[in-house]
Coordinates of C-alpha atoms in Angstrom, one line a residue:
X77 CA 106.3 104.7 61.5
X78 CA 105.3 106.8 65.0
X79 CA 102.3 108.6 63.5
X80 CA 99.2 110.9 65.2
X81 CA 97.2 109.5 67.9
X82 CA 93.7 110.9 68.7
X83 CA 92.6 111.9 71.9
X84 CA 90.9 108.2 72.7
X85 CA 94.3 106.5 73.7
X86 CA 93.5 106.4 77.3
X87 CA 89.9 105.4 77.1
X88 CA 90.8 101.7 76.0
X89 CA 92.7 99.4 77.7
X90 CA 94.0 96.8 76.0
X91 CA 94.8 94.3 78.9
X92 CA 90.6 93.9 79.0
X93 CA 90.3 92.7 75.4
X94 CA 89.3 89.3 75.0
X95 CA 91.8 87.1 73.2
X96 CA 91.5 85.1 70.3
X97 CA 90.1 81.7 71.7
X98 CA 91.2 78.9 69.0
X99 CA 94.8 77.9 68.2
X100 CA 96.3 78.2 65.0
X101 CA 96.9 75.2 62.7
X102 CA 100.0 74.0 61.6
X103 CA 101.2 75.2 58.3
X104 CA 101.6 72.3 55.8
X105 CA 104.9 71.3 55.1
X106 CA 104.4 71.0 51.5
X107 CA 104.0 74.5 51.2
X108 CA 107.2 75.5 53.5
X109 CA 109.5 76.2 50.9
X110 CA 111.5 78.5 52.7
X111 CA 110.6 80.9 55.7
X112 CA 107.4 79.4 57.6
X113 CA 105.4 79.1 60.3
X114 CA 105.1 76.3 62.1
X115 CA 102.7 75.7 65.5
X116 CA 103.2 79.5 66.1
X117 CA 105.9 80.2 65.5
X118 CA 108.5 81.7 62.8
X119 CA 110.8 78.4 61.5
X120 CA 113.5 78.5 58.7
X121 CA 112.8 75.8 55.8
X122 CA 115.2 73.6 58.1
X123 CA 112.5 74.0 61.0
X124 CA 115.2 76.0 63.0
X125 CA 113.5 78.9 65.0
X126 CA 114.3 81.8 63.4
X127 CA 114.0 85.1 66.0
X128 CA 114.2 88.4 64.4
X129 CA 116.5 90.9 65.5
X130 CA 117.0 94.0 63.6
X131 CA 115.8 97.0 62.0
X132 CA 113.9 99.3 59.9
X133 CA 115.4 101.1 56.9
X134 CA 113.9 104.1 54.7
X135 CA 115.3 102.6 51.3
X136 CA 112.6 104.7 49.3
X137 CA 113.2 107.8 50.5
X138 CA 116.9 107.3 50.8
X139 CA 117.7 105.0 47.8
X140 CA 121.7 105.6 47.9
X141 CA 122.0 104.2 51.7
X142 CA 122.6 100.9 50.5
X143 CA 125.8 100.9 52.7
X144 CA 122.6 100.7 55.5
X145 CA 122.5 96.9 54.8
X146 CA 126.1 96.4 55.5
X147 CA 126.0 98.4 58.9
X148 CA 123.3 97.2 60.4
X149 CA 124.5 93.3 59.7
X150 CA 127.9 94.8 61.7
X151 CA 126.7 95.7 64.5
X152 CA 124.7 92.3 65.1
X153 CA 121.1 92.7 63.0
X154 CA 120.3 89.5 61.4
X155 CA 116.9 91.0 59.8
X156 CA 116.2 94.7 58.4
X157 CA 112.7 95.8 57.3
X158 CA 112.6 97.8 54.1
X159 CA 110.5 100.6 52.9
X160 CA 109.3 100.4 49.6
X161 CA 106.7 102.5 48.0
X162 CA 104.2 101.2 45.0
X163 CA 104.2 104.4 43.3
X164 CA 100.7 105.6 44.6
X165 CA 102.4 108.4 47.6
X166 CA 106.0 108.1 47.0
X167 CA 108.3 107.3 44.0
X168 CA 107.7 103.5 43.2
X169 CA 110.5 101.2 43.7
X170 CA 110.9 99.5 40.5
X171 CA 112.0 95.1 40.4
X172 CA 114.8 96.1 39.7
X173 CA 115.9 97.8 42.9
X174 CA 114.0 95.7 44.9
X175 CA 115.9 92.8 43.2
X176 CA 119.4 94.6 44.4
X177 CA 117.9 95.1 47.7
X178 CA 116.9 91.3 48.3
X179 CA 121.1 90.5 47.0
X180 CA 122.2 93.3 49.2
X181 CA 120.4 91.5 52.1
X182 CA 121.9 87.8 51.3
X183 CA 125.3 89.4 50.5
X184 CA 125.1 90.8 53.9
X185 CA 123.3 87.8 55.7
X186 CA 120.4 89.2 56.6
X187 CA 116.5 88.5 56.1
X188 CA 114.4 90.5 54.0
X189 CA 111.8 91.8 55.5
X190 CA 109.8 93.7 52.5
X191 CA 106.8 96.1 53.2
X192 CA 104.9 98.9 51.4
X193 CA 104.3 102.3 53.0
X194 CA 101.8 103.5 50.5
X195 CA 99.2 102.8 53.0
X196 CA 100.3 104.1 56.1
X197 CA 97.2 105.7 58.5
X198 CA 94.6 104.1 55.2
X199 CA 90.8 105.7 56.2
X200 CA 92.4 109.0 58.3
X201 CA 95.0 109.5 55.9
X202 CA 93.4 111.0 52.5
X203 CA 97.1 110.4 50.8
X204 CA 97.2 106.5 51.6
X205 CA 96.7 103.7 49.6
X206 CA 94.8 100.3 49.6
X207 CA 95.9 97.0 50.9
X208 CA 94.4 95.9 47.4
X209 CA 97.0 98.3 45.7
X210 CA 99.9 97.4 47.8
X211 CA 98.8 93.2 46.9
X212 CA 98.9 94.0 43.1
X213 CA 102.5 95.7 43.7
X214 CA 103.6 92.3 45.3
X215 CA 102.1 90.2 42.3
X216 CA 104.0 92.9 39.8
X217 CA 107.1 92.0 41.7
X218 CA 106.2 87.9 41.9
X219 CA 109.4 87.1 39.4
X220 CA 111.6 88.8 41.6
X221 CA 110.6 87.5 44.6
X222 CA 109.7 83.8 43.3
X223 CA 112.2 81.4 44.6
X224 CA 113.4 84.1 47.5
X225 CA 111.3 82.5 50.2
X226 CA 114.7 81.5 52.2
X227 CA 115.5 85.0 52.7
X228 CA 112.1 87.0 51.9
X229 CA 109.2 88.5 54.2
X230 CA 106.4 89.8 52.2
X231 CA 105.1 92.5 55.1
X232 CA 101.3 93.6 52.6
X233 CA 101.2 96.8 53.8
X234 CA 102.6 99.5 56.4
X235 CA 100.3 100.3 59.4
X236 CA 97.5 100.0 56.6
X237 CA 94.8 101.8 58.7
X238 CA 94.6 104.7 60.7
X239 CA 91.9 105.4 63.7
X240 CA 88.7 106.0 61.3
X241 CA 86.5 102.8 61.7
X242 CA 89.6 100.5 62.3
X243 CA 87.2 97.6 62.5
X244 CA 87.0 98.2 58.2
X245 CA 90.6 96.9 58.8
X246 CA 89.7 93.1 58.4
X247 CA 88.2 92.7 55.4
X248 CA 90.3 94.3 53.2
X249 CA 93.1 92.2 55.0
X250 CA 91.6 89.0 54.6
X251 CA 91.3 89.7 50.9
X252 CA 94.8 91.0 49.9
X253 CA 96.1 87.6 51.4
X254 CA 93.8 85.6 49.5
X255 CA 94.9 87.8 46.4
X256 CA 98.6 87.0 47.0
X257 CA 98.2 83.3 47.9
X258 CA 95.7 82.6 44.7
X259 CA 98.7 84.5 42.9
X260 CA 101.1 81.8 43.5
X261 CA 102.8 83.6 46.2
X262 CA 104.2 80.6 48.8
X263 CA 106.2 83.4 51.0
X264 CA 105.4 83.7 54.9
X265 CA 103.4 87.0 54.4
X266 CA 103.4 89.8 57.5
X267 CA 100.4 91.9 58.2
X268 CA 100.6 95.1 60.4
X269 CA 97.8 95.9 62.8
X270 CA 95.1 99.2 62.2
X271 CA 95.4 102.4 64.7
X272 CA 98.3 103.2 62.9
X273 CA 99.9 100.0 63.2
X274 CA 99.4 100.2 67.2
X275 CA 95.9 98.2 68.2
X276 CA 95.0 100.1 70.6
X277 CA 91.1 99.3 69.9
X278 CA 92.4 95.7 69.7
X279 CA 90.8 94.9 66.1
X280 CA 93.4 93.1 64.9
X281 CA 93.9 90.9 68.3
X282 CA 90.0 90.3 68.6
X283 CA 90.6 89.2 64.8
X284 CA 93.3 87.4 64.1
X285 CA 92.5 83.8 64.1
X286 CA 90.2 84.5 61.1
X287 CA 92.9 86.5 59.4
X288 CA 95.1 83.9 60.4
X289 CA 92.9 81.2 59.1
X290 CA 92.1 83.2 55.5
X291 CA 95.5 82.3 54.6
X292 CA 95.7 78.2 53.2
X293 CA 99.1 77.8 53.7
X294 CA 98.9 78.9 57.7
X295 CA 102.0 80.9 56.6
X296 CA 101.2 84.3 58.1
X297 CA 102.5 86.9 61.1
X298 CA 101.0 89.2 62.7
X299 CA 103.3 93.3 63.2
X300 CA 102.2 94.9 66.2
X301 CA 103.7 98.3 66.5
X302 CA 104.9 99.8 69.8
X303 CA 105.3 103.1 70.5
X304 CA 103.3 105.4 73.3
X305 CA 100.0 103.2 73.2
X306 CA 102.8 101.1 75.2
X307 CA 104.1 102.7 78.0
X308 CA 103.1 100.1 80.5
X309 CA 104.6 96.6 81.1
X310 CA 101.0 95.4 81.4
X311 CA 99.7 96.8 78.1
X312 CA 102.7 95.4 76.6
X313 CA 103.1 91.6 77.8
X314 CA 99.1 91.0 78.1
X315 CA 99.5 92.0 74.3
X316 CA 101.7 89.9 73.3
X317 CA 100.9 87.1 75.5
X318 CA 97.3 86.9 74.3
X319 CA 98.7 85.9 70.5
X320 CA 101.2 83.5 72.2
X321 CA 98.5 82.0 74.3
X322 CA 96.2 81.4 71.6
X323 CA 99.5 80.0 69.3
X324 CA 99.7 82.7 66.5
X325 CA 102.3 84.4 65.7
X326 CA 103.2 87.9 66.2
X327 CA 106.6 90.1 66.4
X328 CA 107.3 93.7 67.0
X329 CA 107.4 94.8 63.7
X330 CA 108.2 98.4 64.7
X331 CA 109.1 100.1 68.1
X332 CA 110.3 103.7 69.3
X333 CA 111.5 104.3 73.2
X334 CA 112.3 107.7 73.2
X335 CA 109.7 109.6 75.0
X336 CA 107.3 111.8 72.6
X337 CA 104.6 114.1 73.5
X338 CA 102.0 111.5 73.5
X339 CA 103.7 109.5 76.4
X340 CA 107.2 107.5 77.4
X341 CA 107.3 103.9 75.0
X342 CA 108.5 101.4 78.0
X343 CA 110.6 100.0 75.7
X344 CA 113.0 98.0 78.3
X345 CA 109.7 95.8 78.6
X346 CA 109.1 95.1 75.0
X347 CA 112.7 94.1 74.4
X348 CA 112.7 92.1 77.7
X349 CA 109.3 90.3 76.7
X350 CA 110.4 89.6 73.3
X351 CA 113.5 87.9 74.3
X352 CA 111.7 85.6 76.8
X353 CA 108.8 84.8 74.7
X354 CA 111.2 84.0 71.8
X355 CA 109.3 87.0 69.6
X356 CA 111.5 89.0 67.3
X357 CA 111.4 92.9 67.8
X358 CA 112.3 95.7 64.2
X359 CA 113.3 98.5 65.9
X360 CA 112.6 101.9 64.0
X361 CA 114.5 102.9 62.7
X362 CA 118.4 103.2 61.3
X363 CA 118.1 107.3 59.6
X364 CA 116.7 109.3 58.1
X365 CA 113.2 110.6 60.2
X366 CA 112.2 113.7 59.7
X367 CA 111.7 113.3 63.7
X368 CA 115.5 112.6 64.9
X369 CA 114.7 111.3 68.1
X370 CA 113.9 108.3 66.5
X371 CA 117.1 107.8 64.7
X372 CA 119.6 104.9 65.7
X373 CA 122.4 106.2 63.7
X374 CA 123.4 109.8 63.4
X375 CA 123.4 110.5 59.4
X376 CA 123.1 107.1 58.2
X377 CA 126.8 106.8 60.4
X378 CA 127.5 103.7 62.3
X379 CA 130.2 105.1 64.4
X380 CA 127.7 107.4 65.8
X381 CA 125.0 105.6 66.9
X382 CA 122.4 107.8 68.9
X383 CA 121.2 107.5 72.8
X384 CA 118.5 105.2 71.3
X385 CA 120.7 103.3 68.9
X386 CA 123.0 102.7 71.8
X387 CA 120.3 101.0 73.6
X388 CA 118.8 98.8 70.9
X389 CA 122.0 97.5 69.4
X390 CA 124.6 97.3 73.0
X391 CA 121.6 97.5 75.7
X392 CA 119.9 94.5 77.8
X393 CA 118.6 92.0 75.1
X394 CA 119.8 94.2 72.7
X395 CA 121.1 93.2 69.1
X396 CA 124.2 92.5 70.3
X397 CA 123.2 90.2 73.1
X398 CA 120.7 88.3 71.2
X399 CA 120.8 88.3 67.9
X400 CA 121.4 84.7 65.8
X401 CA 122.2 84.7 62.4
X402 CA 119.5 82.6 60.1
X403 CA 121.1 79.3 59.8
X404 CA 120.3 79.5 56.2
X405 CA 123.4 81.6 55.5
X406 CA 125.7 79.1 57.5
X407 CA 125.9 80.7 60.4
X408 CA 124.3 77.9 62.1
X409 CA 124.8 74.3 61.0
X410 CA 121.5 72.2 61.8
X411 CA 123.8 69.0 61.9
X412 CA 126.2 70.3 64.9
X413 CA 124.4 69.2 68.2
X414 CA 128.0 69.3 70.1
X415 CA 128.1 72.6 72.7
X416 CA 131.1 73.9 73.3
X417 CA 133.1 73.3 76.4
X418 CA 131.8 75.2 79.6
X419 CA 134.4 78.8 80.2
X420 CA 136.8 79.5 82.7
X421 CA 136.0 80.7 86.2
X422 CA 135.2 84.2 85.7
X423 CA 137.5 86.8 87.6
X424 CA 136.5 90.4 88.6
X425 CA 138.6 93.7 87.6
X426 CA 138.1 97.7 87.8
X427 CA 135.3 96.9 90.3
X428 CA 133.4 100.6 90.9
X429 CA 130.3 101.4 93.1
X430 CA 127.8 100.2 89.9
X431 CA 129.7 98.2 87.3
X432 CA 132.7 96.0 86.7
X433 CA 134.8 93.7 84.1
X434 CA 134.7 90.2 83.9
X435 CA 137.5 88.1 82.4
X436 CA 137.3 83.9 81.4
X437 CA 139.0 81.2 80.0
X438 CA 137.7 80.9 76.4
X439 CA 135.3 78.2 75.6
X440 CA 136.2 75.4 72.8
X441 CA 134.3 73.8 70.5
X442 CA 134.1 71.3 67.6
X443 CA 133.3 74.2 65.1
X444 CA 134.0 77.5 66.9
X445 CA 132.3 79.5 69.7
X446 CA 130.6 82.4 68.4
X447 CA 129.7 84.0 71.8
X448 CA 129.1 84.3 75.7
X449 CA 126.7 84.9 77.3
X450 CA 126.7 86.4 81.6
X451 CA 124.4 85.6 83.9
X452 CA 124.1 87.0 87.3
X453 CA 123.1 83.9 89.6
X454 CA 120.7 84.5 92.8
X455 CA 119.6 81.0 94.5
X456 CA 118.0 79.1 91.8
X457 CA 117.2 81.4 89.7
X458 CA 119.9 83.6 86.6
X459 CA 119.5 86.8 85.0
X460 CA 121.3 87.8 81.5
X461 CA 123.1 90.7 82.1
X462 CA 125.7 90.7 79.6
X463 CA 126.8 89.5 76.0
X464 CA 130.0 89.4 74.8
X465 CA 132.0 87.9 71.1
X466 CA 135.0 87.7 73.3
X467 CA 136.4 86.7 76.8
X468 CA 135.7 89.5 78.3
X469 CA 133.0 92.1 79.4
X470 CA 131.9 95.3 81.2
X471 CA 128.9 94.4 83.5
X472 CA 126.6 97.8 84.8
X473 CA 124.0 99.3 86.0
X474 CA 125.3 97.8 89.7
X475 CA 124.5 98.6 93.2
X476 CA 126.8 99.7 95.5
X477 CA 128.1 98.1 98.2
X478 CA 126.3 95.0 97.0
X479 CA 127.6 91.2 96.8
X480 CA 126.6 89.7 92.8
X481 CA 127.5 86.1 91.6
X482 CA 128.4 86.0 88.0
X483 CA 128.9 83.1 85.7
X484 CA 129.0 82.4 82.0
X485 CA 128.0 80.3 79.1
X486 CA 129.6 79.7 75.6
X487 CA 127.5 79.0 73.0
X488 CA 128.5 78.3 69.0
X489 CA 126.7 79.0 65.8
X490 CA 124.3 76.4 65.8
X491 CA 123.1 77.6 68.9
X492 CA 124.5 75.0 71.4
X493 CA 125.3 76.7 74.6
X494 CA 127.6 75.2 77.0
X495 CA 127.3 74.1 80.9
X496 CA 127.4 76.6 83.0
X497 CA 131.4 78.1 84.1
X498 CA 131.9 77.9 87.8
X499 CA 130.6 81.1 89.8
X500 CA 132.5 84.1 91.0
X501 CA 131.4 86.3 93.9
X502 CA 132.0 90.0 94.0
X503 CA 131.4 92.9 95.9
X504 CA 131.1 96.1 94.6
X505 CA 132.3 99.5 95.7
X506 CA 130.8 101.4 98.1
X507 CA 128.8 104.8 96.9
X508 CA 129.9 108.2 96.4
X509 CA 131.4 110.5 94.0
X510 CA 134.5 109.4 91.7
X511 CA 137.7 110.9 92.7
X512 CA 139.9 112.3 89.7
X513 CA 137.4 112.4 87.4
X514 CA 138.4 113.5 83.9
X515 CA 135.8 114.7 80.9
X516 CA 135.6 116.5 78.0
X517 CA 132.7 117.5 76.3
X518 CA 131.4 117.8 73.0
X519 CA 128.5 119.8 71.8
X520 CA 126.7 120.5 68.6
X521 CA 123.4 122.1 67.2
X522 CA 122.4 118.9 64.6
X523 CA 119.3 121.3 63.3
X524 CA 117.4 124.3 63.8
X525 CA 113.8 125.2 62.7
X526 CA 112.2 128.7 63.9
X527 CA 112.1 128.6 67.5
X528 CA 113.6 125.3 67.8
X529 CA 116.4 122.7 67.8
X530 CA 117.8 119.8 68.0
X531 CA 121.4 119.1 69.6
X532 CA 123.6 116.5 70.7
X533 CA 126.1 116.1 73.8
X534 CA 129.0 113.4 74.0
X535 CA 130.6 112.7 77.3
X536 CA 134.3 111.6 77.1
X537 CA 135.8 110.2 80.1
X538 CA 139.5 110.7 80.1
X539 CA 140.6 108.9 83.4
X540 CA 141.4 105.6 83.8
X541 CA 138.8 104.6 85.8
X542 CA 135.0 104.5 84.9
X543 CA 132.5 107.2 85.4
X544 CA 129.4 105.8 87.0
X545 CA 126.1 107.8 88.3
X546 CA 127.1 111.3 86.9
X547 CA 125.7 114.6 86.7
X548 CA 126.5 116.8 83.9
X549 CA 125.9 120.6 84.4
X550 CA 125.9 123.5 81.8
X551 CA 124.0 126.6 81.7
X552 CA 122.5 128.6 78.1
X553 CA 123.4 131.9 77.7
X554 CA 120.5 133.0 75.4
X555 CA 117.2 131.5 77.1
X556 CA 117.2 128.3 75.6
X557 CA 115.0 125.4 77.0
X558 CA 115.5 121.7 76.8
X559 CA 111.6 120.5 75.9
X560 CA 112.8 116.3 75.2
X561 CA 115.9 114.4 75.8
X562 CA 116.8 111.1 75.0
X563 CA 120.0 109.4 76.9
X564 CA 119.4 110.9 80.4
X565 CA 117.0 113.0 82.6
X566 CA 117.4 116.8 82.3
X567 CA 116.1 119.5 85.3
X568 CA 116.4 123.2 84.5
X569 CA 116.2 126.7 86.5
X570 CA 116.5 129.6 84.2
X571 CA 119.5 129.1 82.2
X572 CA 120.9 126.3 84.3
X573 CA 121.1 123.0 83.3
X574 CA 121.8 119.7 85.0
X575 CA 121.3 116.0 83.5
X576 CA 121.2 112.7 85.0
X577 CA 121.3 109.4 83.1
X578 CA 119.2 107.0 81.3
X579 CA 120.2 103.2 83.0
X580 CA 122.0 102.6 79.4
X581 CA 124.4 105.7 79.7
X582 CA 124.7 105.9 83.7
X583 CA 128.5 104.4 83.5
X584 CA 131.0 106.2 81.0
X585 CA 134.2 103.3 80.8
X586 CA 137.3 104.8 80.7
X587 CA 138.2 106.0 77.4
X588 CA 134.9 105.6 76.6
X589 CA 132.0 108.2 75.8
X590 CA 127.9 108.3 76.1
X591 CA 126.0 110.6 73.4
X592 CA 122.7 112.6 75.4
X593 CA 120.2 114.0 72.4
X594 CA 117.9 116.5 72.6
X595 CA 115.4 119.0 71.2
X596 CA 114.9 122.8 72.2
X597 CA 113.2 126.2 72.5
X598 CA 114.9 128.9 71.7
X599 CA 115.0 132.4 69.9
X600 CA 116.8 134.5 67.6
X601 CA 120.3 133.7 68.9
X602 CA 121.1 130.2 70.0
X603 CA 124.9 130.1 71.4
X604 CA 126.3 126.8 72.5
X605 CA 127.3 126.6 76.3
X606 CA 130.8 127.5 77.1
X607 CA 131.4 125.0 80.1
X608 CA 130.8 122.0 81.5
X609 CA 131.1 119.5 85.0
X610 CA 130.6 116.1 85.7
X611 CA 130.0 115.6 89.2
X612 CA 131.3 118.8 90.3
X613 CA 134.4 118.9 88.2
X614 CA 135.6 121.4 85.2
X615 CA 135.4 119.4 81.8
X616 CA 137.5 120.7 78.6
X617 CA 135.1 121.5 75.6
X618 CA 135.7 119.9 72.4

């Protein structure tokens, strides 16, 4: 979870640190009973890579949000991460429930990842709890999880040290893994980094081949969490490069991207490094924070996903785009090596100045195909752009007056992807304003505190053709100020307000919408704006 940094962030830089210098072993197969490691990297018991894609959920705090499980997996998650508490800060989660949250996540295909919170910010905290605590929770639980290791993540502790002598960190690391393995325990088990699960004194990456090598089995990853430490793409891919390079392995157990008043998360690099380095990536998290910027659902509400919610599940390497279900629920069958047949030629519709739609011939193949995926093709080289269940696709975040060449690849459930379709060059629009355009806007005040809020704005665009590169303007009647926004760029002269978009809400399809969050100042009256344009034109209010 995002938590307080002290004023020492900037006076370490992580790129500088040294690496750890030996690789890390293989893990013995006679002890990969289910989810392992093997030269690096995360396998299922098959030996199948297994790249996590999903979430964090709050299940101790909101213990009736099972429904969580079932709308994550729908829009694309195959992994959620779920907070459980031993009893020592929170209310403890009895085997019980944790036994109907590990059958909520196989009913709903997804992998467990289990962790307890009790020691969040342990050492700067006074309310947080050991890692020795949290390892005899896990052994209380060892008949529940015994025989789970298929589906199960044992994740020891929560950010289990703040910034108060993080080098006491290792130790008491070292020993809650030998506590769990000497305990029987035969599950891949996850360990989060000190500084608040963030590293920026690099403890845990100066460390982590003895951790690594503390555990017999060899069945152990490393949880780095990214939030304004990580507002660089250097800090970011020398980070996770320097665990690849030395061959242990390491996810993104927890990320943020909106901007908070410690600094700007670049998380376009961390899912973009992920997804080339084959890492998996948790983002945090569904509902539920007492900070709603980092909510990706509205009220635990699929249907409104947030600005940031958007972005992590229908962004660039996104959820949706690349996301695999483990092959251990049959969504990938090990003994299918045929790829599907390559797609039609793409073709090129409602072309604008910065997006378009691409149509194809659907793929075949021995078993089904599952998905597309669109590359944008320059010389030798092809970028991902797009991701697609169907035929079909919206491609943005365009140039105008600029010639692209688009093609596209099938691939089936097993993970076979097909030869490339034949190319299609297009041209898109050149610049300026959209003619017609037709909006309607939606706002509402989500909470209010004394002398601030938070509220929300949807954007409908109600012409047929889409909305790219937009302005929004709106003015506050009763001194208001915007102080954060997530989902676009606001500037504001007295009362006046104008916002530009984020790069994942600058095009608005037609009959489509894009939500803009944000917090407030304000005082004793707080009336909602009465009108509303979009690049110069009225919009009705809804």
């Amino acid at each position: 979870m995002l938590t307080r940094l002290v004023t020492l962030l900037g006076l370490v830089a992580l790129g500088v640190l040294g690496p750890a210098t030996a690789h890390a072993q293989s893990s013995p197969g006679a002890l990969a009973t289910g989810i392992h490691i093997s030269d690096g990297r995360l396998v299922e018991g098959n030996g199948n890579d297994f790249i996590m894609r999903g979430v964090n959920h709050a299940h101790t705090w909101y213990p009736g949000e099972t429904q969580s499980l079932a709308d994550v997996k729908a829009l694309g998650a195959n992994t959620v991460r779920v907070v459980l508490s031993n009893g020592h800060r929170w209310t403890k989660n009895s085997a019980a429930d944790v036994a109907a949250v590990v059958s909520q996540c196989k009913a709903n295909r997804l992998i467990c990842v289990l962790e307890v919170h009790d020691t969040t910010g342990y050492g700067e905290d006074a309310a947080a709890g050991t890692l020795d605590q949290a390892a005899d929770y896990w052994i209380g639980l060892k008949d529940v999880l015994a025989g789970e290791e298929n589906y199960v993540i044992v994740n020891i502790g929560n950010e289990p040290w703040g910034n108060t002598n993080p080098a006491g960190w290792t130790d008491p690391t070292i020993a809650a893994i030998k506590k769990l393995r000497n305990a029987g325990f035969e599950h891949t088990i996850m360990v989060d980094a000190p500084n608040w699960g963030q590293d920026w004194q690099g403890v845990m990456r100066a460390n982590a081949q003895a951790v690594y090598d503390a555990d017999t089995t060899g069945n152990l990853i490393f949880s780095i969490h990214m939030y304004s430490v990580y507002d660089t793409a250097q800090e970011i891919t020398d980070y996770l490069n320097a665990f690849v390079n030395a061959g242990l392995p390491i996810l993104i157990g927890e990320f943020g991207g909106p901007p908070d008043q410690w600094g700007d998360p670049d998380e376009d690099t961390m899912m973009a490094a992920a997804q080339q380095l084959r890492l998996g990536y948790l983002a945090w998290s569904w509902s539920g924070n007492t900070d709603p910027i980092l909510d990706l659902s509205i009220g635990f509400d699929p249907s409104r996903l947030s600005s940031w919610g958007q972005r992590i599940f229908n962004g660039a390497n996104g959820i949706a785009q690349t996301s695999r279900e483990a092959t251990v629920f049959g969504g990938g069958n090990p003994e299918d090596t045929q790829a599907p047949t390559a797609p039609g030629t793409p073709t090129a519709s409602a072309v604008t100045a910065t997006s378009l739609s691409l149509t194809w011939t659907a793929a075949t193949d021995n078993v089904g195909v599952t998905g597309y995926d669109v590359v944008r093709v320059s010389g030798g080289s092809e970028t991902t752009v797009a991701a697609s269940t169907t035929n079909t696709v919206a491609v943005t975040g365009l140039t105008a007056d600029t010639t692209y060449t688009f093609a596209v690849y099938a691939r089936d459930a097993a993970g076979n992807r097909s030869a490339r379709s034949a190319t299609v060059n297009v041209t898109t629009d050149e610049g300026g304003s959209t003619p017609g355009v037709g909006c309607s806007v939606g706002y509402r005040i989500i909470g209010e505190w004394p002398g601030g809020f938070q509220g929300e704005i949807t954007i409908r665009n109600t012409g047929t053709s889409a909305i790219s590169g937009w302005t929004l303007a709106f003015a506050f009647a009763n001194g208001q100020t915007v102080t954060n926004m997530w989902g676009g760029t606001p500037t504001q002269n007295g009362g006046a307000v104008r916002v530009t978009p984020a790069s994942y809400t600058s095009t608005i399809p037609a009959a489509g919408s894009v939500t803009v969050g944000f917090t407030g100042s304000k005082g004793a009256t707080n009336t909602a704006p009465t009108a509303f344009s979009l690049n110069g034109s009225t919009c009705a209010t809804t």
